[in-house]
XYZ file of C-alpha atoms in Angstrom:
503
model
C -5.662 43.963 -33.627
C -6.071 43.546 -29.639
C -4.825 39.946 -30.076
C -1.227 41.056 -30.789
C -1.303 44.451 -28.755
C -2.096 41.911 -25.280
C 0.650 39.016 -26.587
C 3.208 42.116 -26.803
C 2.392 42.732 -23.382
C 2.719 39.434 -21.865
C 6.051 39.319 -23.736
C 7.550 42.457 -22.445
C 5.915 41.173 -18.858
C 7.379 37.985 -18.645
C 11.192 39.551 -20.201
C 11.555 41.571 -17.673
C 10.480 38.803 -14.767
C 12.466 36.799 -16.121
C 15.124 39.266 -15.919
C 15.086 40.726 -12.926
C 17.669 40.847 -9.703
C 16.835 37.985 -7.402
C 15.062 39.294 -4.546
C 16.706 40.644 -1.135
C 16.608 37.865 1.326
C 14.221 38.587 4.504
C 16.136 38.938 7.802
C 15.096 35.612 8.596
C 16.811 34.143 5.438
C 20.568 35.081 5.596
C 22.480 35.908 2.423
C 25.339 33.631 2.631
C 28.746 35.365 2.876
C 30.397 36.492 -0.275
C 33.955 35.317 1.436
C 32.166 31.669 1.871
C 32.750 28.924 0.687
C 30.250 28.159 -3.037
C 27.621 24.969 -2.228
C 25.433 23.494 -3.972
C 21.909 25.094 -2.899
C 22.726 28.412 -3.146
C 20.544 30.461 -5.100
C 23.082 31.390 -8.222
C 24.504 34.579 -9.073
C 24.974 35.184 -12.797
C 28.673 34.328 -13.036
C 27.828 31.120 -11.897
C 25.302 30.417 -14.623
C 27.155 27.930 -16.660
C 28.195 26.090 -13.190
C 24.467 25.869 -12.057
C 23.402 24.274 -15.812
C 25.839 21.709 -15.539
C 24.708 20.728 -12.145
C 21.238 20.812 -13.371
C 22.025 18.630 -15.678
C 23.147 16.561 -13.256
C 20.345 16.211 -11.642
C 18.245 15.893 -14.635
C 20.420 12.864 -16.040
C 19.658 11.381 -12.750
C 16.469 11.118 -13.605
C 16.224 9.976 -17.083
C 18.137 6.988 -15.641
C 15.368 6.731 -13.585
C 12.209 6.679 -16.065
C 14.264 4.409 -17.957
C 14.562 1.555 -15.231
C 11.293 -0.682 -16.173
C 9.477 -2.433 -13.575
C 8.700 0.682 -11.009
C 6.235 2.150 -9.625
C 6.930 5.463 -7.041
C 4.080 7.287 -4.851
C 5.874 9.897 -3.090
C 4.925 12.004 -0.039
C 6.489 15.364 1.112
C 6.296 17.820 3.764
C 7.968 20.914 4.551
C 10.158 20.871 1.942
C 10.742 19.148 -1.747
C 9.691 21.337 -4.197
C 13.536 21.117 -6.545
C 12.998 17.223 -6.204
C 9.057 17.761 -7.721
C 10.175 20.415 -9.887
C 13.174 18.404 -11.134
C 10.877 15.096 -11.939
C 8.515 17.005 -13.810
C 11.379 19.347 -16.139
C 12.270 15.472 -18.082
C 9.847 13.513 -20.618
C 8.316 10.387 -18.737
C 7.414 11.200 -16.021
C 4.629 8.578 -16.072
C 6.619 5.700 -16.296
C 7.947 5.758 -12.971
C 5.454 8.520 -10.479
C 2.058 7.684 -9.443
C 1.639 9.922 -7.579
C 3.287 13.273 -5.204
C 1.481 14.364 -2.297
C 2.258 17.524 -0.286
C 0.167 16.855 2.956
C 1.604 19.982 4.934
C -0.916 20.813 7.147
C -0.988 19.553 10.338
C -4.369 17.235 10.081
C -3.243 16.935 6.009
C 0.307 14.849 7.475
C -1.930 13.024 10.348
C -4.707 12.217 7.623
C -2.032 10.164 5.432
C 0.031 8.545 8.145
C -3.159 7.265 9.990
C -2.259 9.217 13.222
C -0.131 12.292 14.241
C 3.295 11.561 14.778
C 4.823 12.604 18.129
C 7.520 14.657 16.297
C 6.503 15.810 12.602
C 11.006 16.470 11.504
C 11.597 12.488 12.302
C 13.053 9.628 11.337
C 10.079 7.385 12.166
C 7.613 10.271 10.246
C 9.433 9.700 7.456
C 9.002 6.070 7.705
C 5.486 6.344 7.980
C 5.259 7.983 5.262
C 6.951 5.727 3.032
C 5.176 3.568 3.861
C 1.658 5.037 3.226
C 3.314 5.707 0.002
C 4.474 2.604 -0.833
C 0.585 1.153 0.256
C -0.887 3.948 -2.246
C 1.073 2.824 -5.061
C -0.105 -0.471 -5.012
C -3.246 1.051 -4.232
C -2.889 3.220 -7.577
C -1.353 0.478 -9.848
C -4.893 -2.008 -8.406
C -7.301 0.755 -8.801
C -5.592 1.565 -12.109
C -6.476 -1.387 -13.483
C -9.709 -2.309 -12.139
C -11.605 -3.215 -15.164
C -8.275 -5.688 -15.921
C -9.578 -9.410 -14.651
C -5.883 -9.532 -13.010
C -5.344 -6.101 -11.984
C -3.969 -7.726 -8.338
C -1.481 -9.814 -10.197
C -0.556 -6.826 -11.406
C -0.089 -5.122 -8.299
C 3.194 -8.178 -8.308
C 4.035 -7.296 -11.495
C 5.901 -4.436 -10.579
C 8.368 -3.141 -7.521
C 6.502 -0.286 -5.777
C 8.506 2.217 -3.758
C 7.399 4.552 -1.686
C 9.151 7.425 -0.582
C 8.967 10.353 2.292
C 10.085 13.543 2.953
C 9.913 15.510 6.324
C 11.992 18.858 6.536
C 11.950 21.541 8.385
C 14.413 24.833 6.679
C 14.398 28.566 6.478
C 11.044 30.411 7.440
C 9.490 33.741 7.567
C 10.622 33.236 11.205
C 14.282 32.447 12.631
C 13.970 29.068 13.055
C 15.706 27.768 16.935
C 16.183 24.299 16.414
C 18.240 22.197 13.208
C 17.442 22.792 9.430
C 17.408 19.412 8.740
C 15.268 16.771 6.544
C 14.627 12.970 6.842
C 14.092 10.867 3.230
C 12.841 6.782 3.557
C 12.087 4.696 0.879
C 10.415 1.441 1.140
C 9.574 -1.496 -1.226
C 7.158 -3.730 0.966
C 10.867 -5.472 1.664
C 13.775 -2.414 2.933
C 13.457 0.220 4.703
C 16.538 3.022 3.731
C 16.714 6.680 6.112
C 18.681 9.219 4.896
C 19.587 12.624 7.582
C 20.314 15.593 6.542
C 21.515 18.424 8.827
C 22.174 21.901 6.674
C 24.768 24.277 8.200
C 22.411 27.439 9.385
C 22.428 30.367 7.923
C 24.322 30.319 5.363
C 21.200 29.422 2.485
C 17.805 30.629 1.240
C 14.513 29.053 1.292
C 15.257 28.494 -1.750
C 19.004 27.182 -1.675
C 17.624 24.590 1.565
C 14.987 23.368 -0.494
C 17.315 22.816 -3.297
C 19.149 20.107 -1.255
C 16.268 18.691 0.502
C 15.166 17.857 -2.815
C 18.721 16.335 -4.044
C 18.599 14.211 -1.259
C 15.226 13.058 -2.172
C 16.638 12.360 -5.587
C 19.358 10.547 -4.774
C 17.311 8.237 -2.178
C 14.645 7.031 -4.797
C 17.338 6.468 -7.316
C 19.280 4.142 -4.988
C 16.137 2.554 -3.963
C 15.555 2.145 -7.506
C 19.430 0.745 -7.995
C 20.079 3.610 -10.753
C 23.206 4.244 -8.941
C 26.020 2.532 -7.784
C 27.023 2.534 -4.135
C 29.995 4.658 -3.865
C 27.955 6.698 -5.925
C 29.594 10.969 -4.881
C 26.873 12.605 -5.955
C 25.749 13.169 -2.204
C 29.400 14.380 -1.567
C 29.507 16.727 -4.592
C 26.285 18.289 -3.479
C 27.248 19.263 -0.031
C 29.317 20.823 2.526
C 30.575 17.782 4.582
C 34.363 18.394 5.244
C 34.259 22.481 6.179
C 36.794 22.834 9.084
C 33.896 24.908 10.566
C 31.436 22.914 11.901
C 28.795 25.993 11.658
C 29.364 25.784 7.995
C 29.327 22.200 7.758
C 26.596 19.656 6.481
C 26.062 16.829 7.132
C 24.432 13.913 5.474
C 23.978 10.118 5.617
C 22.289 7.195 5.979
C 21.052 6.078 9.316
C 18.307 3.236 9.044
C 19.133 0.335 6.517
C 16.723 -3.040 7.479
C 14.447 -5.614 6.250
C 10.741 -5.305 7.712
C 9.589 -8.090 10.037
C 7.479 -10.882 9.220
C 4.221 -9.386 7.304
C 2.732 -12.394 9.575
C 4.165 -10.877 12.765
C 2.749 -7.324 11.667
C -0.457 -8.973 11.558
C -0.420 -10.543 14.939
C 0.792 -7.680 16.949
C -2.123 -5.729 14.526
C -0.005 -3.238 13.158
C -1.838 -4.647 9.533
C -4.862 -5.368 8.798
C -3.887 -8.042 6.049
C -1.512 -8.702 4.256
C -1.922 -10.510 0.569
C -0.024 -13.624 -0.657
C 0.677 -14.229 -4.410
C 1.212 -18.546 -4.007
C 3.088 -19.246 -7.348
C 5.262 -22.314 -8.791
C 8.075 -20.283 -8.616
C 9.427 -18.984 -5.763
C 11.040 -14.954 -6.074
C 14.252 -13.579 -4.488
C 14.354 -10.047 -3.656
C 17.880 -8.410 -4.357
C 19.311 -4.676 -3.691
C 22.587 -3.816 -5.043
C 22.695 -1.521 -1.637
C 23.006 -4.646 0.255
C 24.657 -7.358 -2.127
C 25.952 -9.729 -2.192
C 23.469 -10.326 0.611
C 19.794 -11.720 -1.207
C 16.869 -12.316 0.884
C 14.555 -15.160 -0.154
C 11.079 -13.225 0.051
C 7.093 -14.963 -0.692
C 5.499 -11.829 -2.651
C 3.278 -9.716 -0.187
C 1.452 -6.709 -0.263
C 0.429 -5.987 3.491
C -2.856 -3.728 3.499
C -3.680 -4.034 0.516
C -7.075 -2.595 -0.654
C -9.493 -5.281 -2.831
C -11.262 -3.366 -5.746
C -15.530 -3.525 -5.033
C -16.864 -6.920 -6.050
C -13.700 -9.022 -5.719
C -14.529 -12.784 -4.986
C -13.217 -13.535 -1.672
C -13.174 -17.281 -0.389
C -13.061 -17.684 2.983
C -11.670 -20.731 5.123
C -8.931 -23.023 6.434
C -7.323 -24.508 3.168
C -6.081 -27.641 5.610
C -5.877 -28.791 2.978
C -7.135 -26.806 -0.014
C -8.926 -29.400 -2.635
C -10.526 -28.665 -5.905
C -13.841 -28.014 -3.920
C -12.960 -25.257 -3.432
C -11.486 -23.961 -6.668
C -14.689 -25.466 -7.995
C -17.057 -23.128 -5.403
C -14.384 -19.957 -6.559
C -14.600 -20.471 -9.823
C -18.691 -21.156 -9.956
C -18.697 -17.524 -7.957
C -17.038 -15.843 -10.343
C -19.056 -17.438 -13.766
C -22.043 -16.648 -11.840
C -21.215 -12.599 -11.083
C -19.876 -12.756 -14.630
C -23.000 -11.956 -15.787
C -23.936 -8.720 -14.600
C -20.233 -7.320 -14.479
C -17.714 -5.473 -17.212
C -14.909 -7.342 -16.000
C -14.739 -10.807 -14.340
C -13.965 -10.340 -10.346
C -10.561 -11.684 -9.335
C -10.643 -14.360 -6.793
C -9.152 -14.512 -3.508
C -8.643 -16.737 -1.407
C -8.653 -15.933 3.114
C -7.532 -17.561 5.603
C -7.762 -16.283 9.423
C -5.208 -16.853 12.131
C -7.768 -16.264 14.542
C -10.925 -19.089 13.949
C -13.735 -18.189 15.443
C -13.853 -22.262 16.285
C -11.272 -23.764 15.356
C -8.806 -21.494 17.551
C -4.735 -19.287 16.463
C -3.141 -20.851 13.775
C 0.580 -20.365 13.570
C 3.127 -18.609 11.194
C 4.690 -21.897 10.251
C 1.300 -23.315 9.735
C -0.300 -20.566 7.747
C 2.957 -20.564 5.288
C 2.423 -24.088 4.890
C -0.870 -23.673 3.820
C -0.683 -21.052 1.254
C 2.558 -23.128 -0.171
C -0.002 -26.123 -0.550
C -1.627 -23.521 -3.398
C 1.295 -24.029 -5.682
C 1.168 -27.377 -4.779
C -2.078 -27.456 -5.527
C -1.941 -26.375 -8.934
C 0.342 -24.460 -11.278
C -2.074 -21.781 -11.025
C -1.013 -18.944 -9.854
C -3.691 -17.636 -6.496
C -4.092 -14.438 -4.452
C -4.299 -16.467 -0.760
C -4.930 -12.837 1.986
C -4.382 -13.791 5.701
C -6.172 -11.733 8.336
C -6.979 -11.961 11.849
C -10.807 -11.012 11.361
C -12.934 -14.331 13.515
C -15.906 -12.483 12.116
C -17.759 -11.148 9.042
C -18.523 -7.967 11.192
C -14.610 -8.043 11.187
C -13.968 -8.861 7.731
C -16.505 -6.250 6.187
C -14.332 -3.601 7.410
C -11.109 -4.790 5.638
C -12.934 -5.807 2.379
C -15.904 -3.460 2.029
C -17.787 -4.234 -1.433
C -17.092 -7.675 -1.708
C -18.628 -11.063 -1.998
C -18.126 -13.863 0.198
C -17.831 -17.067 -1.794
C -19.508 -19.745 0.938
C -21.123 -23.593 0.839
C -24.702 -23.436 1.955
C -23.691 -25.393 5.312
C -21.710 -22.246 6.253
C -24.093 -19.498 4.770
C -26.801 -21.258 7.145
C -24.712 -20.325 10.350
C -24.839 -16.591 9.854
C -28.349 -16.713 9.502
C -28.559 -18.505 13.071
C -29.594 -16.294 15.259
C -27.868 -19.449 17.985
C -24.286 -16.796 17.017
C -26.099 -13.687 17.517
C -26.720 -15.143 21.592
C -30.097 -16.252 20.623
C -30.977 -12.701 19.596
C -32.471 -12.356 16.303
C -32.610 -8.986 16.458
C -29.555 -8.960 17.014
C -28.816 -10.859 14.145
C -30.578 -8.688 12.215
C -28.459 -5.724 13.406
C -25.300 -7.685 12.344
C -26.397 -8.500 8.664
C -28.033 -5.214 7.953
C -24.588 -3.068 8.522
C -23.021 -6.116 5.915
C -25.704 -5.068 3.781
C -24.963 -1.046 4.023
C -20.988 -1.866 3.521
C -22.120 -3.874 0.329
C -21.032 -6.789 1.294
C -23.127 -9.729 -0.446
C -22.734 -14.092 0.007
C -22.586 -16.213 -2.829
C -23.649 -19.322 -1.944
C -23.207 -22.823 -3.295
C -24.943 -25.833 -2.840
C -23.901 -28.240 -0.226
C -24.418 -31.575 0.496
C -24.371 -32.568 4.449
C -23.616 -35.750 6.200
C -27.163 -36.082 6.394
C -26.833 -36.529 2.318
C -29.424 -33.863 2.632
C -28.578 -30.488 -0.098
C -28.085 -27.229 1.269
C -28.846 -24.415 -0.947
C -29.445 -20.451 -1.064
C -32.845 -21.202 -1.336
C -32.657 -23.055 1.994
C -31.067 -19.645 3.846
C -33.849 -17.525 1.989
C -36.593 -19.711 3.556
C -35.368 -19.928 6.397
C -35.211 -16.120 6.938
C -38.884 -16.090 5.926
C -39.466 -18.085 8.912
C -38.185 -15.368 11.069
C -40.721 -12.921 10.230
C -44.434 -13.208 12.314
C -46.604 -10.777 11.425
C -45.285 -7.921 12.876
C -42.606 -7.886 11.142
C -43.779 -6.840 8.203
C -40.995 -8.847 6.080
C -38.572 -6.926 7.811
C -35.590 -10.010 7.569
C -36.656 -11.152 3.843
C -34.970 -7.125 2.940
C -31.917 -9.392 3.954
C -32.330 -11.558 0.959
C -30.560 -9.327 -1.297
C -27.079 -10.411 0.243
C -27.755 -13.456 -0.764
C -26.840 -15.735 -4.873
C -27.189 -18.280 -6.079
C -24.876 -20.223 -7.430
C -27.651 -22.811 -9.319
C -26.405 -26.629 -8.102
C -26.774 -27.238 -11.649
C -23.321 -25.735 -11.960
C -21.892 -26.383 -8.064
C -22.341 -28.543 -5.435
C -19.856 -29.547 -2.473
C -19.771 -32.961 -1.399
C -16.781 -33.022 0.722
C -14.919 -31.348 3.263
C -11.122 -30.821 3.859
C -11.510 -32.364 7.369
C -12.793 -35.250 5.180
C -9.974 -35.090 3.214
C -7.432 -35.286 5.628
C -9.560 -38.064 7.315
C -9.264 -40.239 4.171
C -5.395 -39.553 4.520
C -4.848 -40.740 7.921
């Protein structure tokens, strides 16, 4: 019937398309000379179909070996080119075992938004590195959010090795390109940057051919970052014409950078990152990469600019030292918040390098305090370091999170003294926190005078700030504060008192 007629017509059209000869190149996409060298990346003729098939199998085999590698996750961001790499990755089964996301931020606005700022030059080493960095951060974010229903989704991010790949390229286009036909490809895994540069001989390939060249380099760089191919692999040399005597026909491909990222806390000091998340564990990690063997880099597992899931419990403090009271407060907050949630929230301890009351803390001291977490208990703890002095700053970094506080700290939040003795300035600041989703889980605390301060102390104080004309405007802030019953938790000792006892 009609269905059979339509099906036959579709098949006929498909056969016509697939058997049609290659279209002629446009004037801005000149063909390679028939007398010139044959090389990978040229649009194949019918006589080279067998060779082309063997070559394609080589790349598919490489991708299969990448997908078989366990414990790696990758996000790719490419602009200007990259279609061949994406196509090849999609043609092999098991893609989800490695690839989390592929983004093509092509427009100027899209690229600038993805990188966080408009680059000085779009096709450059620096841009490729920034694309790789943002892809790496996105990989961690996807892993965390993908497991957000699990109580240990942040720990899950540390169990995988995350790799970001960035590519930026200028290839054959509708107009004659005055500059180079080139590309930069970078990878970043949280420790090591590797950057590759490709300069392609002009007027020798179509856009399809140049895109293939860029894609080959992308696949090679990804496999190398995963330690899938050996250091002496000849894959790149066999894929490009790097030995032509004619410089106009010669491709240039080389690695131009291989460097370890600067200390994350140095980046934090320079405001290049907003936070550094540490996994404080008894067992220390060692970073090893075949491309820099036998060199090994001892590291503490870290994630910069980690996006914490909404509802994460953050316990801020100096932790000098951490003590059982901190652990019990965090667990009590988790117990209270778990009653109304599908999954128990995660706990993160926060140390600020810039303390409003106690001044700045140097890197060695921060690392010493983090190491004390693993000494105090064999459990794995997440510790995040920021430079935020005030809760208004912390709220920008951790929107929608819950801060666990002792009542003695929480009561300072509602004291106009800390807002220039202006209760309306305080109201404005706290209202902004409330609207950003911030909540404070408050545990009872015994003061030096032996008085018990609780969440009720704070709510009563807010009520006292209202007068007949305020119509309960300060009490509107009350939902921001959640009580931990004193029967479940009360803190009777501080880190300061512990240090004094030791001396």
